[in-house]
Coordinates of C-alpha atoms in Angstrom, one line a residue:
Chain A
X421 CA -54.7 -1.2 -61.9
X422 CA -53.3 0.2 -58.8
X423 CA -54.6 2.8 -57.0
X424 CA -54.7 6.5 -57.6
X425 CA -51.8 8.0 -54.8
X426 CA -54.4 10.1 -53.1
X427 CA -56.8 7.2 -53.0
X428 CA -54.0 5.5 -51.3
X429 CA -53.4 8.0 -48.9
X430 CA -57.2 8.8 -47.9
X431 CA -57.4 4.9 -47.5
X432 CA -59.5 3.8 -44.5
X433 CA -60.0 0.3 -42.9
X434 CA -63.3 0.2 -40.5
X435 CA -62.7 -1.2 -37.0
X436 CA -66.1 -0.8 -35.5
X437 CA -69.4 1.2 -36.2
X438 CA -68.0 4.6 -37.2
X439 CA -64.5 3.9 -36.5
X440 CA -61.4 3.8 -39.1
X441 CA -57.9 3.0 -38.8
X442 CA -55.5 5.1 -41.7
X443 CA -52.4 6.1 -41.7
X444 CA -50.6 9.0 -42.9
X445 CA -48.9 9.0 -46.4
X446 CA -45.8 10.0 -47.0
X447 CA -46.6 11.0 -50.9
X448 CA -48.6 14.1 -48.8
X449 CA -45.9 14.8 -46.1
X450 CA -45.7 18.5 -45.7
X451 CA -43.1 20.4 -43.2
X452 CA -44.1 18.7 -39.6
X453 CA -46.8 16.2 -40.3
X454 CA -49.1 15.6 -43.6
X455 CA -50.6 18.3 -45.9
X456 CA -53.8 19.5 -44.2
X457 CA -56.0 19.1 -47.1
X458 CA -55.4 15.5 -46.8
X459 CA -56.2 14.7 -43.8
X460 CA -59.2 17.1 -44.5
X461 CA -60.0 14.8 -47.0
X462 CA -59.3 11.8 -45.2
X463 CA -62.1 13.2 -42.4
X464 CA -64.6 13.7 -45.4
X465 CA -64.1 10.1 -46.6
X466 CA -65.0 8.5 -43.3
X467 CA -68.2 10.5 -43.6
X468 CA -68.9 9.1 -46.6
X469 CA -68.3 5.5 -46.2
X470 CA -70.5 5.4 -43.0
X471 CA -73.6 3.2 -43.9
X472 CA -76.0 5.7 -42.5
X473 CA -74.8 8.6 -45.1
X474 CA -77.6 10.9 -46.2
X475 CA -77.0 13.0 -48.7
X476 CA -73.5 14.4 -49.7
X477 CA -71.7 16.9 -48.0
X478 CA -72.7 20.3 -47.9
X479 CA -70.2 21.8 -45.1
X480 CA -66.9 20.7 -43.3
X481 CA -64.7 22.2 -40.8
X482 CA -61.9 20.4 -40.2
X483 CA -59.6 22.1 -36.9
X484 CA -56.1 20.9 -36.8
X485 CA -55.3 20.5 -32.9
X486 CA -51.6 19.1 -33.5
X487 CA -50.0 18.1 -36.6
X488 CA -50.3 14.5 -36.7
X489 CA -47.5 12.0 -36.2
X490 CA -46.1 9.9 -39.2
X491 CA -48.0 6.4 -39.3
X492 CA -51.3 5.1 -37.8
X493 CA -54.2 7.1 -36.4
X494 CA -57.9 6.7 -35.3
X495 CA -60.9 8.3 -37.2
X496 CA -64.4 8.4 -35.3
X497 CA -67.1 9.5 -37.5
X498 CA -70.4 10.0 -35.9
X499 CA -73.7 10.8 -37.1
X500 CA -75.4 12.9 -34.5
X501 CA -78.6 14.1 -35.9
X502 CA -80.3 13.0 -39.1
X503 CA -83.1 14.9 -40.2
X504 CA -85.7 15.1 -43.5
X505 CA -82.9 16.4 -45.5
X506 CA -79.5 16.9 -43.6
X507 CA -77.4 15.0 -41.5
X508 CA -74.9 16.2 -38.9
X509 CA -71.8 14.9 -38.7
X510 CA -68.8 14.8 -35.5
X511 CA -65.3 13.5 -36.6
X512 CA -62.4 13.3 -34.8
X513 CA -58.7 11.9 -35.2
X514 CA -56.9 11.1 -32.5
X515 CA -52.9 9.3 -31.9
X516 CA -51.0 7.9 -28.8
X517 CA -48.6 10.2 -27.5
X518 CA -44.8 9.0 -26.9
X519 CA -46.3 8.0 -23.3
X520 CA -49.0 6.1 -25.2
X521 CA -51.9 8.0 -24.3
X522 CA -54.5 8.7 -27.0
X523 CA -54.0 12.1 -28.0
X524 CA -57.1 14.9 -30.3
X525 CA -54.9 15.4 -33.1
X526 CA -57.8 16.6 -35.2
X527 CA -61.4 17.6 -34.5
X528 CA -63.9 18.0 -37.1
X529 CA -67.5 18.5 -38.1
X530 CA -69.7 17.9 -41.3
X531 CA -73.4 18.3 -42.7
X532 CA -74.3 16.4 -45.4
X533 CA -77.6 17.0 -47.2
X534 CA -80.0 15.6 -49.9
X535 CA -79.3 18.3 -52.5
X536 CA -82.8 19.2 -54.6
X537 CA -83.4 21.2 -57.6
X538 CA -84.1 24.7 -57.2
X539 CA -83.3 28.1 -58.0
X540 CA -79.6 27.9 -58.3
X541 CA -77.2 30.9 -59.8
X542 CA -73.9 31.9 -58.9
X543 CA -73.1 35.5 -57.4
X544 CA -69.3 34.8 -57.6
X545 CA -68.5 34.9 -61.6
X546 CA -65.0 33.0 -62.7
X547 CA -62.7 36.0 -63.1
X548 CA -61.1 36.5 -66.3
X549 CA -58.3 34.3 -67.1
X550 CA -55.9 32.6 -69.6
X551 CA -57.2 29.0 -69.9
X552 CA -54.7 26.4 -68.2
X553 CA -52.9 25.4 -71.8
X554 CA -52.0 28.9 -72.0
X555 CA -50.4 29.4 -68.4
X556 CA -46.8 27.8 -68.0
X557 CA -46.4 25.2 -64.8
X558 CA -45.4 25.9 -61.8
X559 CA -41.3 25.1 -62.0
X560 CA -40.4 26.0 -58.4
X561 CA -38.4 23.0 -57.2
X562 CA -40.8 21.8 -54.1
X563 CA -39.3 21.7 -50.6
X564 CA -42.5 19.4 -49.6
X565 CA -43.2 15.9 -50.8
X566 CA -47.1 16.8 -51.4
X567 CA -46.8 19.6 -53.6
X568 CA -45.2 17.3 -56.2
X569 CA -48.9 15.8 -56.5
X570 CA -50.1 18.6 -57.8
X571 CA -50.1 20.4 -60.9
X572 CA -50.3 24.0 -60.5
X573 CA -50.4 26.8 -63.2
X574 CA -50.1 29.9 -61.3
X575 CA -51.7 32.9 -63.0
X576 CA -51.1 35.4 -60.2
X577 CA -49.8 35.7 -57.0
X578 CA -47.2 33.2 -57.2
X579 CA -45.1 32.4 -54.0
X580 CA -42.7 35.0 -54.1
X581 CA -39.5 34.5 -56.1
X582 CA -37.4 37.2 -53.8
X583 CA -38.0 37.2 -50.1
X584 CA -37.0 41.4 -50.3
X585 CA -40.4 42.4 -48.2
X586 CA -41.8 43.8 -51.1
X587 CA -45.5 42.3 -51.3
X588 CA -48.5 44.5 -51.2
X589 CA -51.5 42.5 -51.7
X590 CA -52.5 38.7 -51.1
X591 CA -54.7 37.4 -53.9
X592 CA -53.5 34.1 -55.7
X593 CA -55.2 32.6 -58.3
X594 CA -54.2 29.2 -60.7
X595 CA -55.0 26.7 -61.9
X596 CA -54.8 23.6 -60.4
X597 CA -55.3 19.4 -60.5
X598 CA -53.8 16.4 -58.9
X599 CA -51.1 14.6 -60.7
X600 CA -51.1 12.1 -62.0
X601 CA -54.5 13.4 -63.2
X602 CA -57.8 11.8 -61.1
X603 CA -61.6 12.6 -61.7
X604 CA -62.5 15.5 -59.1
X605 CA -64.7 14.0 -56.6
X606 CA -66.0 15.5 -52.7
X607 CA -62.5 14.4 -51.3
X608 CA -60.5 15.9 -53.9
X609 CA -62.1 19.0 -53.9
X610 CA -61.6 19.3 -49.8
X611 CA -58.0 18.6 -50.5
X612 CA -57.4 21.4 -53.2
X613 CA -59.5 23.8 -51.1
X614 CA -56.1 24.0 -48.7
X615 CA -53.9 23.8 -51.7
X616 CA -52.9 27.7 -51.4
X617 CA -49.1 28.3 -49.8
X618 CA -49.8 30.7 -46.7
X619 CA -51.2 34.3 -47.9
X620 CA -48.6 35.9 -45.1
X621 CA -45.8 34.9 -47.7
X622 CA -47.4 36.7 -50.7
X623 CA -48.6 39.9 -48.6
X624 CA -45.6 40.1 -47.2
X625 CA -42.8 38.6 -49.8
X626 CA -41.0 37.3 -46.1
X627 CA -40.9 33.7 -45.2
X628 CA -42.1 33.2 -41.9
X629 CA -43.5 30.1 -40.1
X630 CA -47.1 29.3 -40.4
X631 CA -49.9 26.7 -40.0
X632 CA -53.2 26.2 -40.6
X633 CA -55.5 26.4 -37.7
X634 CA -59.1 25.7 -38.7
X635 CA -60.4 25.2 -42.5
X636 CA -63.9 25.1 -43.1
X637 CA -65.1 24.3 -46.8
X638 CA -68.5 25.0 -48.2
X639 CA -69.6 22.5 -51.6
X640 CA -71.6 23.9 -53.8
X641 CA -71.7 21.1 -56.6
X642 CA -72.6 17.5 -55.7
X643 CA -70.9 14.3 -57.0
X644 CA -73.2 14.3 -60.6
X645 CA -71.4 18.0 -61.2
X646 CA -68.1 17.0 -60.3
X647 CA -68.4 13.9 -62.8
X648 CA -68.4 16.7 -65.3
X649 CA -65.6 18.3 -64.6
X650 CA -63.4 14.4 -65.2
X651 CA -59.7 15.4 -65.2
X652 CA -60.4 18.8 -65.5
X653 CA -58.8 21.8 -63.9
X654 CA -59.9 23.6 -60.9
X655 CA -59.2 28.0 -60.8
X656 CA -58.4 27.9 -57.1
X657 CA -58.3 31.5 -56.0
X658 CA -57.5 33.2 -52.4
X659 CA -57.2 36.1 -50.8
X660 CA -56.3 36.6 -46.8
X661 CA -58.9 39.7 -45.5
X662 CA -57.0 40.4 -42.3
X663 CA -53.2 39.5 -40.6
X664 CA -53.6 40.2 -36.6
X665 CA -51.9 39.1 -33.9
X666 CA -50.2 36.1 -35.1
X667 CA -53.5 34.8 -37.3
X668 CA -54.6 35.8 -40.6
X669 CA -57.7 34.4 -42.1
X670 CA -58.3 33.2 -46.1
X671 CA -61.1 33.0 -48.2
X672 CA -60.9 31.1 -51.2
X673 CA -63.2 29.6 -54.5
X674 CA -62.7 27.1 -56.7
X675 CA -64.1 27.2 -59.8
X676 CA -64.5 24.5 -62.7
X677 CA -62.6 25.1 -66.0
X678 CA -66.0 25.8 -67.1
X679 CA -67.0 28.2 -64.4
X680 CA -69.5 26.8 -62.1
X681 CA -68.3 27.5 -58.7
X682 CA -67.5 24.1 -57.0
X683 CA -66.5 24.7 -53.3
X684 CA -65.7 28.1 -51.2
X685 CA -63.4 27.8 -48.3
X686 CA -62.4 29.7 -45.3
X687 CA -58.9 29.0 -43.2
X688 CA -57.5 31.0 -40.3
X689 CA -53.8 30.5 -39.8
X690 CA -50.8 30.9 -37.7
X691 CA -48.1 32.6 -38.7
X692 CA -45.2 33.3 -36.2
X693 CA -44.0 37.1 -36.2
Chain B
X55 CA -78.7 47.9 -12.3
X56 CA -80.0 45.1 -14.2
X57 CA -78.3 43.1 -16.7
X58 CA -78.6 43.6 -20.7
X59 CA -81.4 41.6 -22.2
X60 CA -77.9 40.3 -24.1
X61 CA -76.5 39.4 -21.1
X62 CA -80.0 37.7 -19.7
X63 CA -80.4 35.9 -23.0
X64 CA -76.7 34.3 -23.3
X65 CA -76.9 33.4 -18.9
X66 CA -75.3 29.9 -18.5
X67 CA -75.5 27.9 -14.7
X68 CA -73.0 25.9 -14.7
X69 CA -74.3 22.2 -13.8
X70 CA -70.5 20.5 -13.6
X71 CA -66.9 20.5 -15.2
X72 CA -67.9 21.9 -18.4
X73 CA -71.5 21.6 -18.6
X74 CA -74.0 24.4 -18.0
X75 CA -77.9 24.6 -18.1
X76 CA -79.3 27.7 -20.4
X77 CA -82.6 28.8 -21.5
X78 CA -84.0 30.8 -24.5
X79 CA -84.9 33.7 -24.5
X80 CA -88.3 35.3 -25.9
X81 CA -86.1 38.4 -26.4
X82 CA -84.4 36.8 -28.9
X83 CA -87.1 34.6 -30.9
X84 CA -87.0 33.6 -34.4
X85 CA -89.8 32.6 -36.2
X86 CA -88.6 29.0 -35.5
X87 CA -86.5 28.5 -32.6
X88 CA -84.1 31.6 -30.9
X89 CA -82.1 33.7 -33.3
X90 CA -79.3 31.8 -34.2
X91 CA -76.5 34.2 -33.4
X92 CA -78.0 34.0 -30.0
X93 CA -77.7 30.3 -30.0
X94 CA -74.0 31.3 -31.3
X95 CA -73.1 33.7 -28.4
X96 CA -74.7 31.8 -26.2
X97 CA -71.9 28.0 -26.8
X98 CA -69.5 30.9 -26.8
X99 CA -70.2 32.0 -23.8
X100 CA -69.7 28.6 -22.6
X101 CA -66.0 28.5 -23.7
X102 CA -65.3 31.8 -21.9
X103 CA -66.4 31.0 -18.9
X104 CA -64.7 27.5 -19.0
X105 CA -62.0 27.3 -16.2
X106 CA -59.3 25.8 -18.1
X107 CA -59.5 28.6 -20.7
X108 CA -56.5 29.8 -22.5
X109 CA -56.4 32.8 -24.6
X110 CA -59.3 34.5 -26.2
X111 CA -61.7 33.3 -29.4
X112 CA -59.9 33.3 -32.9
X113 CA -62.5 30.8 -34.6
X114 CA -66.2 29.9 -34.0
X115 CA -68.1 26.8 -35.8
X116 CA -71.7 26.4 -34.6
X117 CA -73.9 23.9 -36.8
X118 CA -77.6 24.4 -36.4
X119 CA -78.6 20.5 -36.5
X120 CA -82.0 21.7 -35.5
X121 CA -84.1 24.1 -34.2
X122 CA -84.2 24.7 -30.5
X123 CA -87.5 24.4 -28.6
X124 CA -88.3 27.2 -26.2
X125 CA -87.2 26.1 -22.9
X126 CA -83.9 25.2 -21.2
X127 CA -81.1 23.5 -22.7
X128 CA -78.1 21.6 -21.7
X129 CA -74.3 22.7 -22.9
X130 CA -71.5 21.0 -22.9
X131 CA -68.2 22.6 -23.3
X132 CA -64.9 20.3 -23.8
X133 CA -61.2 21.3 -23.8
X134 CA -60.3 18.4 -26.1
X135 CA -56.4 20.0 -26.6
X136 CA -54.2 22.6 -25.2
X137 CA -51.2 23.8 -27.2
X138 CA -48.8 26.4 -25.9
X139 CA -50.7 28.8 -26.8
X140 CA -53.7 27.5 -29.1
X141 CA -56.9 25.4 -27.1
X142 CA -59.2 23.6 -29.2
X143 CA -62.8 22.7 -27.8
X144 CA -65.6 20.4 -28.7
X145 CA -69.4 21.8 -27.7
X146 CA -73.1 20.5 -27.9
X147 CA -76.2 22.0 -27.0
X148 CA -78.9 18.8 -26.2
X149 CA -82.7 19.3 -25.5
X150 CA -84.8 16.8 -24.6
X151 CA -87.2 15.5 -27.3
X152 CA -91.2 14.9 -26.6
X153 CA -90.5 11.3 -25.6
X154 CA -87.9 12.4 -23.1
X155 CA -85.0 11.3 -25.2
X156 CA -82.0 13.5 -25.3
X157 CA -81.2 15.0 -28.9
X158 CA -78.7 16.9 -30.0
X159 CA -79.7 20.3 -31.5
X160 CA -76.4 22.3 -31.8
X161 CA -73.3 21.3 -32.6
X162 CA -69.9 23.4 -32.4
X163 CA -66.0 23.5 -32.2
X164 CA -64.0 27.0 -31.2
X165 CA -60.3 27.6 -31.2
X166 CA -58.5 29.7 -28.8
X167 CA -55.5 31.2 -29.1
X168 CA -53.2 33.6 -27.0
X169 CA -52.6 36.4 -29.5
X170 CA -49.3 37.8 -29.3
X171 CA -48.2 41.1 -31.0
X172 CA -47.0 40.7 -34.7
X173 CA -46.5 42.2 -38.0
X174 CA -50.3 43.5 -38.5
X175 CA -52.3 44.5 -41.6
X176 CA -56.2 44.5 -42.3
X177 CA -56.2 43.7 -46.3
X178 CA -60.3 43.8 -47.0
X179 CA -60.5 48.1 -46.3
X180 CA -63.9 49.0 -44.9
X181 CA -65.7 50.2 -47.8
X182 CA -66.3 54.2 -48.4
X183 CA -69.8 54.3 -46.6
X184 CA -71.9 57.4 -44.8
X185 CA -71.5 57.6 -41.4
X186 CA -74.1 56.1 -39.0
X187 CA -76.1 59.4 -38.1
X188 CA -76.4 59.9 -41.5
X189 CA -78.1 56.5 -42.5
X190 CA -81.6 56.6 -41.3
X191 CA -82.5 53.6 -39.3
X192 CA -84.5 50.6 -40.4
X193 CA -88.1 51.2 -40.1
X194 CA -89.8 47.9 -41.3
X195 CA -92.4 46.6 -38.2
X196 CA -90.2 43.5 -37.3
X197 CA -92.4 40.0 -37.8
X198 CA -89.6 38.4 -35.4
X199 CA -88.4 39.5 -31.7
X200 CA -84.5 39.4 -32.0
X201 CA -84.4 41.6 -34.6
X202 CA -85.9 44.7 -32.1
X203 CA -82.9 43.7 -30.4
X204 CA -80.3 45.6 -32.9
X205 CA -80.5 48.9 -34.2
X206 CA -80.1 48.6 -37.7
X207 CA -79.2 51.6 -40.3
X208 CA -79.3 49.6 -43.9
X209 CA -77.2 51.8 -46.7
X210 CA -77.7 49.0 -49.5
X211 CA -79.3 46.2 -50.2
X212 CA -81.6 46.5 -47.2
X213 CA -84.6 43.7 -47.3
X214 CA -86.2 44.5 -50.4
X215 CA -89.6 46.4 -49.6
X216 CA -91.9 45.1 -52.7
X217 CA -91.5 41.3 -53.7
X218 CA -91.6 41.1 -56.6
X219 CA -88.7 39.2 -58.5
X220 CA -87.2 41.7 -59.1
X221 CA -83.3 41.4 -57.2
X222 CA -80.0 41.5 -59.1
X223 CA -77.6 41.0 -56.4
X224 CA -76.8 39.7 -52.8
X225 CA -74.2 42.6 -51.4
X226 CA -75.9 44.2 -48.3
X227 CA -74.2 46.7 -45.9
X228 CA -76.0 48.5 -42.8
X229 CA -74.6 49.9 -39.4
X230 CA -75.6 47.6 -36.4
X231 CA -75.5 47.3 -33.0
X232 CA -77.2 45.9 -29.6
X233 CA -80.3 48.0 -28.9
X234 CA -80.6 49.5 -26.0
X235 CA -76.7 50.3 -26.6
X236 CA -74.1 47.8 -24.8
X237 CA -70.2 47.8 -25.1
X238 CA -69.3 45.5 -28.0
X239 CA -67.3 42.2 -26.4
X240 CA -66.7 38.9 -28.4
X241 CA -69.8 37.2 -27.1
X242 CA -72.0 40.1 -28.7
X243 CA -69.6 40.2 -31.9
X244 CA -70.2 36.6 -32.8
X245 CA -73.8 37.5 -32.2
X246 CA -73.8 39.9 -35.3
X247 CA -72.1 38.0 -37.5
X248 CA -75.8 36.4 -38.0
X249 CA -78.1 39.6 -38.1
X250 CA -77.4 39.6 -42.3
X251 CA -81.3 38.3 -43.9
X252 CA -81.3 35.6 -46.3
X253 CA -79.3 36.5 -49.0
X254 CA -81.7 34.4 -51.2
X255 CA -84.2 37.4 -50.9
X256 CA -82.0 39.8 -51.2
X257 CA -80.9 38.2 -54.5
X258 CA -84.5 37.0 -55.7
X259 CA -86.4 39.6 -54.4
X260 CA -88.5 37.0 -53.6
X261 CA -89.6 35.1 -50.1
X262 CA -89.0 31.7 -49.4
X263 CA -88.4 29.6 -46.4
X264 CA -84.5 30.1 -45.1
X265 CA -82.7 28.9 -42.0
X266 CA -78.9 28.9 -41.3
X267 CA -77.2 25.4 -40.9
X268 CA -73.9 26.1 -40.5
X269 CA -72.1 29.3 -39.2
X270 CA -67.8 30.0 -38.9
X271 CA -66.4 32.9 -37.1
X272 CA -63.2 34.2 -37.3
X273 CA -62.1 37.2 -34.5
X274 CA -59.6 39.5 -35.6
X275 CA -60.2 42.0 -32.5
X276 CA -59.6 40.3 -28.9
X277 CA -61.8 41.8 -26.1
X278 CA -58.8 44.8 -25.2
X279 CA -59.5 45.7 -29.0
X280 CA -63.4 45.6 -28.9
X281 CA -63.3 47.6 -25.8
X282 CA -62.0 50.4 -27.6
X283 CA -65.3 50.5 -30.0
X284 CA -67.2 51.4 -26.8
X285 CA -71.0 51.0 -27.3
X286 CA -69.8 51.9 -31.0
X287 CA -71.3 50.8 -34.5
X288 CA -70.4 47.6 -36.3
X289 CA -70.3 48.0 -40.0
X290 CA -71.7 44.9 -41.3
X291 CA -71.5 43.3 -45.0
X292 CA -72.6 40.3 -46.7
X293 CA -72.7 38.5 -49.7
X294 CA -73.7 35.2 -51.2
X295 CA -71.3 33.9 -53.6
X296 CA -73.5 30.7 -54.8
X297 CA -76.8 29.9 -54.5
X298 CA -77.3 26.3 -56.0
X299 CA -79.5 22.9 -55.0
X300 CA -81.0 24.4 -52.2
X301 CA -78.2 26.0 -49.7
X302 CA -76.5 29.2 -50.4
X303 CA -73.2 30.9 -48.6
X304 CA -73.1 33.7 -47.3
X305 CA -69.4 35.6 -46.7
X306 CA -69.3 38.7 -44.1
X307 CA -67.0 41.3 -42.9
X308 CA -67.7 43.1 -39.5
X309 CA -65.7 46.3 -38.6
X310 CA -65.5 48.9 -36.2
X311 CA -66.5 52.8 -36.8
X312 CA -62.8 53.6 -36.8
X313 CA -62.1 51.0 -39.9
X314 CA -60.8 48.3 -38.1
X315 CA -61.5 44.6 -39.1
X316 CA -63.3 42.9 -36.3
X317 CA -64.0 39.5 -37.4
X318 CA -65.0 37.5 -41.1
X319 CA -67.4 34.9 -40.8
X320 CA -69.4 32.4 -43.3
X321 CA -72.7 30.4 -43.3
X322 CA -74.2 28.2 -45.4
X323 CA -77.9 28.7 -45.1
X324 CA -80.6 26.4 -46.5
X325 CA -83.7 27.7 -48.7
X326 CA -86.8 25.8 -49.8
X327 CA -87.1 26.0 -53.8

């Protein structure tokens, strides 16, 4: 059996203690360069195939210095500190310029952690929504090539069908999985975490250029939880809190279809005018 | 006139291109270590007084790998890429150990950005609250130093006077700022983006063992903005949104008197059972 198409494009080769050689995929290209969430995915995975992994991950801010080049690139992964129960993490990604000098495309830090059993309840409840057989696809032909591996049921906030300047709020939510459909695991979930189109667009219902800048995603359930979930959907929602100055930021969940929150996220992003 | 116990407490000397010797403060003690948004301020600091800077903060990721002893402590501050008009940089903060062995205690990545005027719009209103004289301040003896250092008027979900299991929910909201009074720049706003408790005993009513690991920033005001707030309030909020396997996150707004978003930021914070 081949492999998955995001397994393939989060694919790493080890070229020293801590150091990977990938290259980009063009099933996730996005505008200029690959769909962040990959590459914050790709990041992760080089965490996790270190040999002195503790725990799983627990936090991971990934900031994208430059979009990344088509083709190869260098991963470091670093443990800096281990402790009892957490480990932190220093990534970066870096590519020869057209002069051939090696080039931060991508800086990065992670903390893993040895999750135990405690008190545990969540303060963010799964809003109220149609379940994902009752919301029709998203049918938007897709100017990128990594939006096709997605499915996406949007339930509201859907990128603007007129660009007339009439938007008045920035909360999105839908449902969401890869396609063709893969078991959610820690890299997955990074990747979907940046699945959300830019909230300028929606508040705004104007196109305008924009990027992200920094993504930092919290995980809430561990590998066992996300077995659970198999194929299942993710309710992704988001919402941008302020635009200023040529940045806006975005805080998003993503909830299992049966609503544990998995992961909450936070971007700030470029946008142009 | 002599400087603001702030200003004492966040002091760098700088030691060489990028690296500067610091000290902690007893102003600013925690039960374990200095007051993290101290420790937060303080790598910012760093960044701002960096030669090379461009622009002003937009994001701020400091990872608390451990807890820093009392004494000095090494910086490092890296431009590891300059954009037109985004700079992203690479810190650590390294002690060394008993044995004499340097260890790295804080890691942290920032993003700076020349903000440029744009289409604007805050989209998370400050919440209808009483004014600050008409909040009375918080009046619990502190058990740590740093929190003497902020005058704090709670209006809900102050730190729940009578443990006894007893909590329902994680929202708190109280009126802050630097004690005695001091005009509001970025270094002191990133600072306040920690003063929030646990949210764990907010939410349980109950006390256990809590320590950031992981804290993001995002500025929405540059310094002309913050300037205007004077030696003005900060309306803080926070809330947890999952609390699961021993870490919780915490999500916060800061804004000005006048309504304005300041910054967002986000921790996840580890709790013992």
């Amino acid at each position: 059996m081949s492999k998955h198409v995001f397994d393939q494009a989060i694919a790493l080769t080890a070229t020293g203690e801590g150091t990977y050689s990938g290259a980009t995929s063009p099933a996730y290209a996005n505008m200029i360069g690959p769909y962040g969430g990959i590459t914050a995915a790709t990041v992760l995975h080089g965490v996790m195939q270190h040999p002195a992994l503790l725990g799983e991950p627990l936090s991971l801010t990934v900031n994208y210095a430059a979009a990344l080049n088509d083709g190869p690139f260098d991963l470091r992964v670093e443990p800096v500190r281990t402790n009892r129960s957490t480990q932190h993490w220093v990534m970066s990604i870096t590519q020869p310029d057209a002069a051939g000098a090696v080039q931060t495309v991508v800086t990065a830090s992670a903390v893993t952690a040895a999750r135990r059993d405690t008190w545990s309840v969540d303060d963010e409840p799964m809003p109220a929504v149609p379940s994902p057989g009752d919301v029709p696809p998203y049918a938007v032909p897709s100017p990128v090539e990594w939006i096709k591996r997605y499915e996406m049921r949007p339930i509201e906030g859907a990128i603007p069908s007129q660009w007339d300047g009439s938007g008045s709020h920035s909360l999105s939510r839908l449902w969401m999985r890869d396609t063709p459909a893969r078991a959610i695991d820690l890299c997955s979930l990074a990747a979907l975490a940046d699945v959300f189109f830019p909230r300028i667009w929606l508040r705004r219902a104007t196109w305008v250029p924009a990027g992200t800048v920094s993504m930092t995603v919290y995980f809430h359930a561990g590998s066992a939880q996300l077995a659970e979930c198999g194929h299942g959907w993710v309710l992704g929602q988001a919402r941008a809190q302020a635009f200023r100055n040529g940045f806006f930021d975005q805080t998003a969940q993503l909830w299992s279809e049966s609503g544990h929150l998995l992961a909450t996220s936070h971007q700030v992003v470029y946008y142009k005018e």
